Coordinates of N, CA and C in Angstrom, one line a residue:
M19 N -35.6 113.3 -24.9 CA -35.8 113.8 -23.5 C -34.6 114.7 -23.2
D20 N -34.9 115.9 -22.7 CA -33.8 116.8 -22.3 C -33.2 116.4 -21.0
S21 N -31.9 116.6 -20.8 CA -31.3 116.2 -19.5 C -31.7 117.2 -18.5
P22 N -31.6 116.9 -17.2 CA -31.8 117.8 -16.1 C -30.9 119.0 -16.2
E23 N -29.6 118.8 -16.7 CA -28.7 119.9 -16.8 C -29.2 120.9 -17.9
E24 N -29.7 120.4 -19.0 CA -30.2 121.2 -20.1 C -31.4 122.0 -19.6
L25 N -32.3 121.4 -18.8 CA -33.5 122.1 -18.3 C -33.1 123.2 -17.4
E26 N -32.1 123.0 -16.5 CA -31.6 124.0 -15.6 C -30.9 125.1 -16.4
R27 N -30.2 124.8 -17.4 CA -29.5 125.8 -18.3 C -30.6 126.7 -18.9
R28 N -31.7 126.1 -19.4 CA -32.7 127.0 -20.0 C -33.4 127.9 -18.9
R29 N -33.6 127.4 -17.7 CA -34.2 128.2 -16.6 C -33.2 129.4 -16.4
R30 N -31.9 129.2 -16.4 CA -31.0 130.3 -16.1 C -31.0 131.3 -17.3
V31 N -31.2 130.8 -18.5 CA -31.3 131.8 -19.6 C -32.5 132.6 -19.5
V32 N -33.6 131.9 -19.2 CA -34.9 132.7 -19.1 C -34.8 133.7 -18.0
A33 N -34.2 133.3 -16.8 CA -34.0 134.3 -15.7 C -33.2 135.5 -16.1
S34 N -32.2 135.3 -17.0 CA -31.3 136.3 -17.4 C -32.0 137.3 -18.4
G35 N -33.1 136.9 -19.0 CA -33.8 137.7 -20.0 C -33.1 137.7 -21.4
A36 N -32.1 136.9 -21.6 CA -31.4 136.8 -22.9 C -32.1 135.8 -23.8
T37 N -31.8 136.0 -25.1 CA -32.2 135.0 -26.1 C -31.3 133.8 -26.0
D38 N -31.9 132.6 -26.1 CA -31.1 131.4 -25.9 C -30.3 131.0 -27.2
L39 N -29.2 131.7 -27.4 CA -28.4 131.5 -28.6 C -27.8 130.1 -28.7
D40 N -27.4 129.6 -27.6 CA -26.8 128.2 -27.6 C -27.8 127.2 -28.1
R41 N -29.0 127.3 -27.7 CA -30.0 126.3 -28.0 C -30.4 126.4 -29.5
W42 N -30.6 127.6 -30.0 CA -31.2 127.8 -31.3 C -30.1 127.8 -32.4
K43 N -28.9 127.8 -32.0 CA -27.8 127.7 -33.0 C -27.8 126.4 -33.8
E44 N -28.1 125.3 -33.1 CA -28.0 124.0 -33.6 C -29.4 123.5 -34.1
L45 N -29.4 123.1 -35.4 CA -30.7 122.6 -36.0 C -31.1 121.3 -35.3
G46 N -30.2 120.6 -34.7 CA -30.6 119.4 -34.0 C -31.5 119.6 -32.8
N47 N -31.6 120.8 -32.4 CA -32.5 121.1 -31.2 C -33.9 121.4 -31.7
F48 N -34.2 121.3 -33.0 CA -35.5 121.5 -33.5 C -36.1 120.1 -33.7
R49 N -37.3 119.9 -33.1 CA -37.8 118.5 -33.0 C -38.7 118.3 -34.2
P50 N -38.6 117.0 -34.8 CA -39.5 116.7 -36.0 C -41.0 116.8 -35.7
E51 N -41.4 116.6 -34.5 CA -42.9 116.7 -34.2 C -43.4 118.1 -34.4
W52 N -42.5 119.1 -34.4 CA -42.9 120.5 -34.6 C -43.4 120.8 -36.0
D53 N -43.0 119.9 -36.9 CA -43.4 120.1 -38.3 C -44.9 120.0 -38.5
V54 N -45.7 119.4 -37.5 CA -47.1 119.4 -37.6 C -47.7 120.8 -37.8
R55 N -47.2 121.7 -37.0 CA -47.8 123.1 -37.1 C -47.4 123.7 -38.4
A56 N -46.2 123.4 -38.9 CA -45.8 124.0 -40.2 C -46.7 123.4 -41.3
E57 N -47.0 122.2 -41.3 CA -47.9 121.6 -42.3 C -49.3 122.2 -42.2
A58 N -49.8 122.4 -41.0 CA -51.2 123.0 -40.8 C -51.1 124.5 -41.3
A59 N -50.1 125.2 -40.9 CA -50.0 126.6 -41.4 C -49.9 126.7 -42.9
G60 N -49.2 125.8 -43.5 CA -49.0 125.8 -44.9 C -50.3 125.7 -45.7
R61 N -51.3 125.0 -45.1 CA -52.6 124.9 -45.7 C -53.4 126.2 -45.8
W62 N -53.0 127.2 -45.0 CA -53.7 128.5 -44.9 C -53.0 129.5 -45.8
I63 N -52.0 129.1 -46.6 CA -51.3 130.1 -47.4 C -51.6 129.8 -48.9
G64 N -52.1 130.8 -49.5 CA -52.5 130.7 -50.9 C -51.3 130.6 -51.9
A65 N -51.6 130.1 -53.1 CA -50.7 130.1 -54.2 C -50.2 131.5 -54.5
G66 N -49.0 131.6 -54.9 CA -48.4 132.9 -55.3 C -48.1 133.9 -54.2
S67 N -48.3 133.5 -53.0 CA -48.1 134.5 -51.9 C -46.6 134.6 -51.6
T68 N -46.2 135.7 -51.1 CA -44.8 135.9 -50.6 C -44.9 135.8 -49.0
V69 N -44.1 134.9 -48.5 CA -44.2 134.5 -47.1 C -42.9 134.9 -46.4
L70 N -43.0 135.7 -45.3 CA -41.9 136.0 -44.4 C -42.0 135.1 -43.2
D71 N -41.1 134.1 -43.0 CA -41.1 133.1 -41.9 C -40.2 133.6 -40.8
L72 N -40.7 134.2 -39.8 CA -39.9 134.7 -38.7 C -39.6 133.6 -37.7
G73 N -38.4 133.5 -37.3 CA -37.9 132.4 -36.5 C -38.0 131.1 -37.3
C74 N -37.5 131.0 -38.5 CA -37.7 130.0 -39.4 C -37.2 128.6 -39.0
G75 N -36.1 128.6 -38.1 CA -35.6 127.3 -37.7 C -35.2 126.4 -38.8
K76 N -35.7 125.2 -38.9 CA -35.4 124.3 -40.0 C -36.1 124.6 -41.3
M77 N -36.9 125.7 -41.3 CA -37.6 126.2 -42.5 C -38.6 125.1 -42.9
A78 N -39.2 124.4 -42.0 CA -40.2 123.3 -42.2 C -41.4 123.7 -43.1
I79 N -41.8 124.9 -42.9 CA -43.1 125.3 -43.6 C -42.8 125.4 -45.1
E80 N -41.6 125.6 -45.5 CA -41.4 125.7 -46.9 C -41.8 124.4 -47.7
R81 N -41.7 123.3 -47.0 CA -42.1 122.0 -47.7 C -43.6 121.9 -47.9
Y82 N -44.3 122.7 -47.2 CA -45.8 122.7 -47.3 C -46.4 123.8 -48.1
L83 N -45.6 124.6 -48.7 CA -46.1 125.7 -49.5 C -46.2 125.3 -51.0
L84 N -47.2 125.9 -51.7 CA -47.4 125.6 -53.1 C -46.2 126.1 -53.9
P85 N -45.9 125.5 -55.0 CA -44.7 125.8 -55.8 C -44.6 127.3 -56.2
T86 N -45.7 128.0 -56.4 CA -45.6 129.4 -56.8 C -45.4 130.3 -55.7
T87 N -45.3 129.9 -54.5 CA -45.1 130.7 -53.3 C -43.6 131.1 -53.2
I88 N -43.4 132.4 -52.8 CA -42.1 132.9 -52.6 C -41.8 132.8 -51.1
Y89 N -40.8 132.2 -50.7 CA -40.5 131.9 -49.3 C -39.2 132.8 -48.9
V90 N -39.4 133.5 -47.8 CA -38.3 134.4 -47.3 C -38.1 134.0 -45.8
P91 N -37.0 133.3 -45.5 CA -36.7 132.9 -44.1 C -36.0 134.0 -43.3
S92 N -36.3 134.0 -42.0 CA -35.6 134.9 -41.1 C -35.4 134.2 -39.8
D93 N -34.2 134.4 -39.2 CA -33.9 133.7 -38.0 C -32.8 134.4 -37.3
I94 N -32.5 134.0 -36.1 CA -31.4 134.6 -35.4 C -30.0 134.1 -35.9
F95 N -30.0 133.0 -36.6 CA -28.8 132.4 -37.3 C -29.1 132.2 -38.7
E96 N -28.1 132.2 -39.6 CA -28.3 131.9 -41.0 C -28.6 130.4 -41.1
R97 N -29.7 130.2 -41.8 CA -30.1 128.8 -42.1 C -29.8 128.4 -43.5
D98 N -29.8 129.3 -44.4 CA -29.2 129.2 -45.8 C -28.9 130.6 -46.3
N99 N -28.5 130.7 -47.5 CA -28.1 132.0 -48.0 C -29.2 133.0 -48.2
R100 N -30.5 132.6 -48.0 CA -31.6 133.5 -48.1 C -32.0 134.1 -46.8
T101 N -31.5 133.6 -45.7 CA -31.9 134.0 -44.4 C -31.6 135.4 -44.0
I102 N -32.7 136.1 -43.6 CA -32.5 137.5 -43.1 C -32.3 137.3 -41.6
I103 N -31.1 137.8 -41.1 CA -30.8 137.6 -39.7 C -31.6 138.6 -38.8
C104 N -32.2 138.1 -37.8 CA -33.0 139.0 -36.9 C -33.3 138.3 -35.6
D105 N -32.9 139.0 -34.5 CA -33.3 138.5 -33.1 C -34.6 139.2 -32.8
L106 N -35.6 138.4 -32.7 CA -37.0 139.0 -32.5 C -37.1 139.6 -31.1
N107 N -36.2 139.3 -30.2 CA -36.2 140.0 -28.9 C -35.4 141.3 -28.9
D108 N -34.6 141.5 -29.9 CA -33.7 142.7 -29.9 C -33.8 143.7 -31.0
S109 N -34.5 143.4 -32.0 CA -34.6 144.3 -33.1 C -35.9 144.4 -33.8
S110 N -36.1 145.3 -34.6 CA -37.3 145.5 -35.4 C -37.4 144.3 -36.4
L111 N -38.6 144.2 -36.9 CA -38.8 143.1 -37.9 C -38.2 143.5 -39.2
P112 N -37.8 142.4 -40.0 CA -37.2 142.7 -41.3 C -38.3 143.2 -42.2
R113 N -38.0 144.1 -43.1 CA -38.9 144.6 -44.1 C -38.6 143.9 -45.4
V114 N -39.6 143.3 -46.0 CA -39.5 142.6 -47.3 C -40.6 143.1 -48.2
A115 N -40.2 143.6 -49.3 CA -41.2 144.1 -50.3 C -42.1 143.0 -50.7
G116 N -43.4 143.3 -50.8 CA -44.4 142.4 -51.3 C -44.9 141.3 -50.4
V117 N -44.5 141.3 -49.2 CA -44.9 140.2 -48.3 C -46.4 140.3 -48.1
Q118 N -47.0 139.1 -48.2 CA -48.5 139.0 -48.0 C -48.8 138.2 -46.8
V119 N -47.9 137.3 -46.3 CA -48.1 136.5 -45.2 C -46.9 136.5 -44.3
V120 N -47.1 136.6 -43.0 CA -46.0 136.5 -42.0 C -46.3 135.3 -41.2
T121 N -45.3 134.4 -41.0 CA -45.5 133.3 -40.1 C -44.5 133.4 -38.9
A122 N -44.9 133.0 -37.8 CA -44.1 132.9 -36.6 C -44.5 131.7 -35.8
L123 N -43.9 130.5 -36.1 CA -44.4 129.2 -35.6 C -43.4 128.8 -34.5
G124 N -43.9 128.6 -33.3 CA -43.0 128.1 -32.2 C -42.1 129.1 -31.6
V125 N -42.4 130.4 -31.9 CA -41.5 131.4 -31.3 C -42.1 132.3 -30.3
G126 N -43.5 132.4 -30.2 CA -44.1 133.3 -29.3 C -43.7 133.1 -27.8
E127 N -43.5 131.9 -27.4 CA -43.2 131.6 -26.1 C -41.8 132.1 -25.7
D128 N -41.0 132.3 -26.7 CA -39.6 132.7 -26.5 C -39.4 134.2 -26.5
L129 N -40.5 135.0 -26.7 CA -40.4 136.4 -26.9 C -40.6 137.2 -25.6
T130 N -39.7 138.0 -25.2 CA -39.8 138.8 -24.0 C -41.0 139.8 -23.9
D131 N -41.4 140.3 -25.1 CA -42.5 141.3 -25.2 C -43.4 140.8 -26.3
L132 N -44.2 139.8 -26.1 CA -45.1 139.3 -27.1 C -46.1 140.3 -27.6
P133 N -46.7 141.1 -26.8 CA -47.6 142.2 -27.3 C -46.9 143.1 -28.3
A134 N -45.7 143.6 -28.0 CA -45.0 144.5 -28.9 C -44.7 143.8 -30.2
F135 N -44.3 142.5 -30.1 CA -44.0 141.8 -31.4 C -45.3 141.7 -32.2
Y136 N -46.4 141.4 -31.6 CA -47.6 141.3 -32.4 C -48.0 142.7 -33.0
R137 N -47.8 143.7 -32.3 CA -48.1 145.1 -32.8 C -47.2 145.4 -34.0
N138 N -45.9 145.0 -33.9 CA -45.0 145.2 -35.0 C -45.4 144.4 -36.3
V139 N -45.8 143.2 -36.0 CA -46.3 142.4 -37.2 C -47.6 143.0 -37.8
A140 N -48.5 143.4 -36.9 CA -49.7 144.0 -37.4 C -49.4 145.3 -38.3
A141 N -48.4 146.0 -38.0 CA -48.0 147.2 -38.7 C -47.6 146.8 -40.2
L142 N -47.3 145.6 -40.4 CA -46.9 145.1 -41.8 C -48.1 145.0 -42.7
Q143 N -49.3 145.0 -42.1 CA -50.6 144.8 -42.8 C -50.6 143.6 -43.7
C144 N -50.3 142.5 -43.1 CA -50.3 141.2 -43.8 C -51.1 140.1 -43.0
R145 N -51.4 139.1 -43.7 CA -52.0 137.9 -43.0 C -50.9 137.4 -42.0
F146 N -51.3 137.0 -40.9 CA -50.4 136.5 -39.8 C -50.8 135.2 -39.3
I147 N -49.9 134.2 -39.4 CA -50.1 132.8 -38.9 C -49.1 132.5 -37.8
T148 N -49.6 132.2 -36.6 CA -48.7 132.0 -35.5 C -49.2 130.9 -34.6
S149 N -48.4 130.4 -33.7 CA -48.8 129.3 -32.8 C -48.4 129.8 -31.4
Y150 N -49.0 129.1 -30.4 CA -48.7 129.3 -29.0 C -49.1 128.2 -28.1
H151 N -48.3 127.9 -27.1 CA -48.7 127.0 -26.0 C -49.2 127.8 -24.8
P152 N -50.5 128.0 -24.7 CA -51.0 128.8 -23.5 C -50.8 128.1 -22.2
V153 N -50.9 128.9 -21.1 CA -50.9 128.3 -19.8 C -52.2 127.6 -19.6
R154 N -52.1 126.4 -19.0 CA -53.3 125.7 -18.7 C -53.3 125.3 -17.2
L155 N -54.2 125.7 -16.5 CA -54.2 125.4 -15.0 C -54.4 123.9 -14.8
A156 N -55.1 123.2 -15.7 CA -55.3 121.8 -15.5 C -54.0 121.0 -15.9
H157 N -53.1 121.6 -16.6 CA -51.9 120.9 -17.0 C -50.7 121.9 -16.8
P158 N -50.3 122.1 -15.6 CA -49.2 123.1 -15.4 C -47.9 122.6 -16.0
I159 N -47.1 123.5 -16.6 CA -45.8 123.1 -17.2 C -44.8 124.0 -16.6
D160 N -43.6 123.5 -16.4 CA -42.4 124.3 -16.0 C -41.9 125.1 -17.2
R161 N -42.6 126.2 -17.5 CA -42.3 127.0 -18.7 C -40.8 127.4 -18.9
P162 N -40.2 127.8 -17.8 CA -38.7 128.2 -18.0 C -37.9 126.9 -18.4
A163 N -38.3 125.7 -17.9 CA -37.5 124.5 -18.3 C -37.6 124.3 -19.8
Y164 N -38.7 124.7 -20.4 CA -38.9 124.7 -21.9 C -38.2 125.8 -22.6
G165 N -37.7 126.8 -21.8 CA -37.1 128.0 -22.4 C -38.2 129.1 -22.7
W166 N -39.4 128.9 -22.2 CA -40.4 129.9 -22.5 C -40.4 131.0 -21.5
V167 N -40.5 132.2 -22.0 CA -40.3 133.4 -21.1 C -41.6 134.2 -20.8
N168 N -42.7 133.8 -21.4 CA -43.9 134.4 -21.1 C -45.0 133.4 -20.8
S169 N -46.1 133.8 -20.2 CA -47.1 132.9 -19.7 C -48.5 133.5 -19.9
F170 N -49.1 133.3 -21.1 CA -50.5 133.8 -21.3 C -51.4 132.6 -21.4
S171 N -52.6 132.8 -20.8 CA -53.7 131.8 -21.0 C -54.2 131.9 -22.4
L172 N -55.0 131.0 -22.8 CA -55.6 131.0 -24.2 C -56.3 132.3 -24.4
L173 N -57.2 132.7 -23.4 CA -58.0 134.0 -23.6 C -57.1 135.2 -23.6
E174 N -56.0 135.2 -22.7 CA -55.1 136.3 -22.7 C -54.3 136.4 -24.0
W175 N -53.9 135.3 -24.6 CA -53.2 135.3 -25.8 C -54.1 135.8 -27.0
L176 N -55.3 135.4 -27.0 CA -56.2 135.9 -28.0 C -56.5 137.4 -27.8
G177 N -56.5 137.8 -26.6 CA -56.7 139.3 -26.3 C -55.5 140.1 -26.8
V178 N -54.3 139.5 -26.6 CA -53.1 140.2 -27.1 C -53.1 140.4 -28.6
I179 N -53.6 139.3 -29.3 CA -53.7 139.3 -30.8 C -54.7 140.4 -31.2
V180 N -55.8 140.4 -30.6 CA -56.9 141.4 -31.0 C -56.4 142.8 -30.7
E181 N -55.8 143.0 -29.5 CA -55.3 144.3 -29.1 C -54.3 144.8 -30.1
A182 N -53.5 143.9 -30.7 CA -52.5 144.3 -31.7 C -53.2 144.8 -33.0
G183 N -54.4 144.5 -33.1 CA -55.2 145.0 -34.3 C -55.6 144.0 -35.3
F184 N -55.3 142.7 -35.0 CA -55.7 141.6 -35.9 C -57.1 141.2 -35.8
D185 N -57.7 140.7 -36.9 CA -59.0 140.1 -37.0 C -58.7 138.6 -37.1
V186 N -59.1 137.8 -36.1 CA -58.9 136.4 -36.1 C -59.8 135.7 -37.1
R187 N -59.2 134.9 -37.9 CA -59.9 134.2 -39.0 C -60.1 132.7 -38.7
E188 N -59.0 132.1 -38.2 CA -59.1 130.7 -38.0 C -58.3 130.3 -36.7
L189 N -58.7 129.4 -35.9 CA -58.0 128.9 -34.7 C -58.2 127.4 -34.6
V190 N -57.1 126.7 -34.6 CA -57.2 125.3 -34.4 C -56.3 124.8 -33.3
A191 N -56.7 123.7 -32.6 CA -55.8 123.1 -31.6 C -54.9 122.1 -32.3
L192 N -53.6 122.2 -32.0 CA -52.7 121.2 -32.5 C -52.3 120.3 -31.3
G193 N -53.0 119.2 -31.2 CA -52.9 118.3 -30.1 C -53.6 118.9 -28.9
A194 N -53.1 118.6 -27.7 CA -53.9 119.0 -26.5 C -53.4 120.4 -25.9
H195 N -52.2 120.9 -26.4 CA -51.7 122.0 -25.7 C -51.3 123.2 -26.5
E196 N -51.2 123.1 -27.8 CA -50.7 124.1 -28.7 C -51.9 124.6 -29.6
Y197 N -51.9 125.9 -30.0 CA -52.9 126.4 -30.9 C -52.2 127.1 -32.0
L198 N -52.9 127.1 -33.2 CA -52.4 127.7 -34.4 C -53.5 128.7 -34.8
I199 N -53.1 129.9 -35.2 CA -54.1 130.9 -35.5 C -53.7 131.6 -36.8
A200 N -54.7 132.0 -37.6 CA -54.6 132.8 -38.8 C -55.3 134.1 -38.6
C201 N -54.7 135.2 -38.7 CA -55.3 136.5 -38.5 C -55.0 137.4 -39.7
D202 N -55.9 138.3 -39.9 CA -55.8 139.3 -41.0 C -55.7 140.7 -40.3
P203 N -55.0 141.6 -40.9 CA -55.0 142.9 -40.4 C -56.4 143.6 -40.6
P204 N -56.7 144.6 -39.8 CA -58.0 145.2 -40.0 C -58.0 145.9 -41.3
A205 N -59.2 146.1 -41.9 CA -59.3 146.8 -43.1 C -58.8 148.2 -42.9
P206 N -58.2 148.8 -43.9 CA -57.6 150.2 -43.7 C -58.5 151.2 -43.2
N207 N -59.8 151.2 -43.5 CA -60.8 152.2 -43.1 C -61.7 151.6 -42.0
A208 N -61.3 150.5 -41.4 CA -62.2 149.9 -40.3 C -62.3 150.8 -39.1
I209 N -63.5 150.9 -38.6 CA -63.7 151.6 -37.3 C -63.3 150.7 -36.2
P210 N -62.4 151.2 -35.3 CA -62.0 150.4 -34.2 C -63.1 150.1 -33.2

């Protein structure tokens, strides 16, 4: 359980519009229960794929990938010597040759311009697997206390994904409040 002081600190960071560097610097701030989404996402990634894991954190998804998969971590801080440093709120996406799958698990809520991020990922023309905690009127959450900077309902979130150009392939609920989605880019000659 986070202290009242920590919740207030997160609210201040959200209000400032900055990325929460203090929180995400420490791997101890990544909760073990978040690995459920990494395991679920890993089941959607085929053998031999090259995976770019944006906002990799503890790199949990790597444990659930098949041995022939090439894993490329990216985060705001170096997690190991393979990490491509990238602040998803401040810079363009890293370019990695041969990437077939992009993952962004547990990061959508922290992005100041989620639609722009999804458009940038769509431009990579890869399978995209991401998660999100949508706003639920029946279960209101103090989103800034969680450090979350945006607030989309489930339908709004799906609309943002489709507007970015993705074709939704799979959607599953992870517990009562979080969703995981697998999307493919549109076919190169698809009629919009």
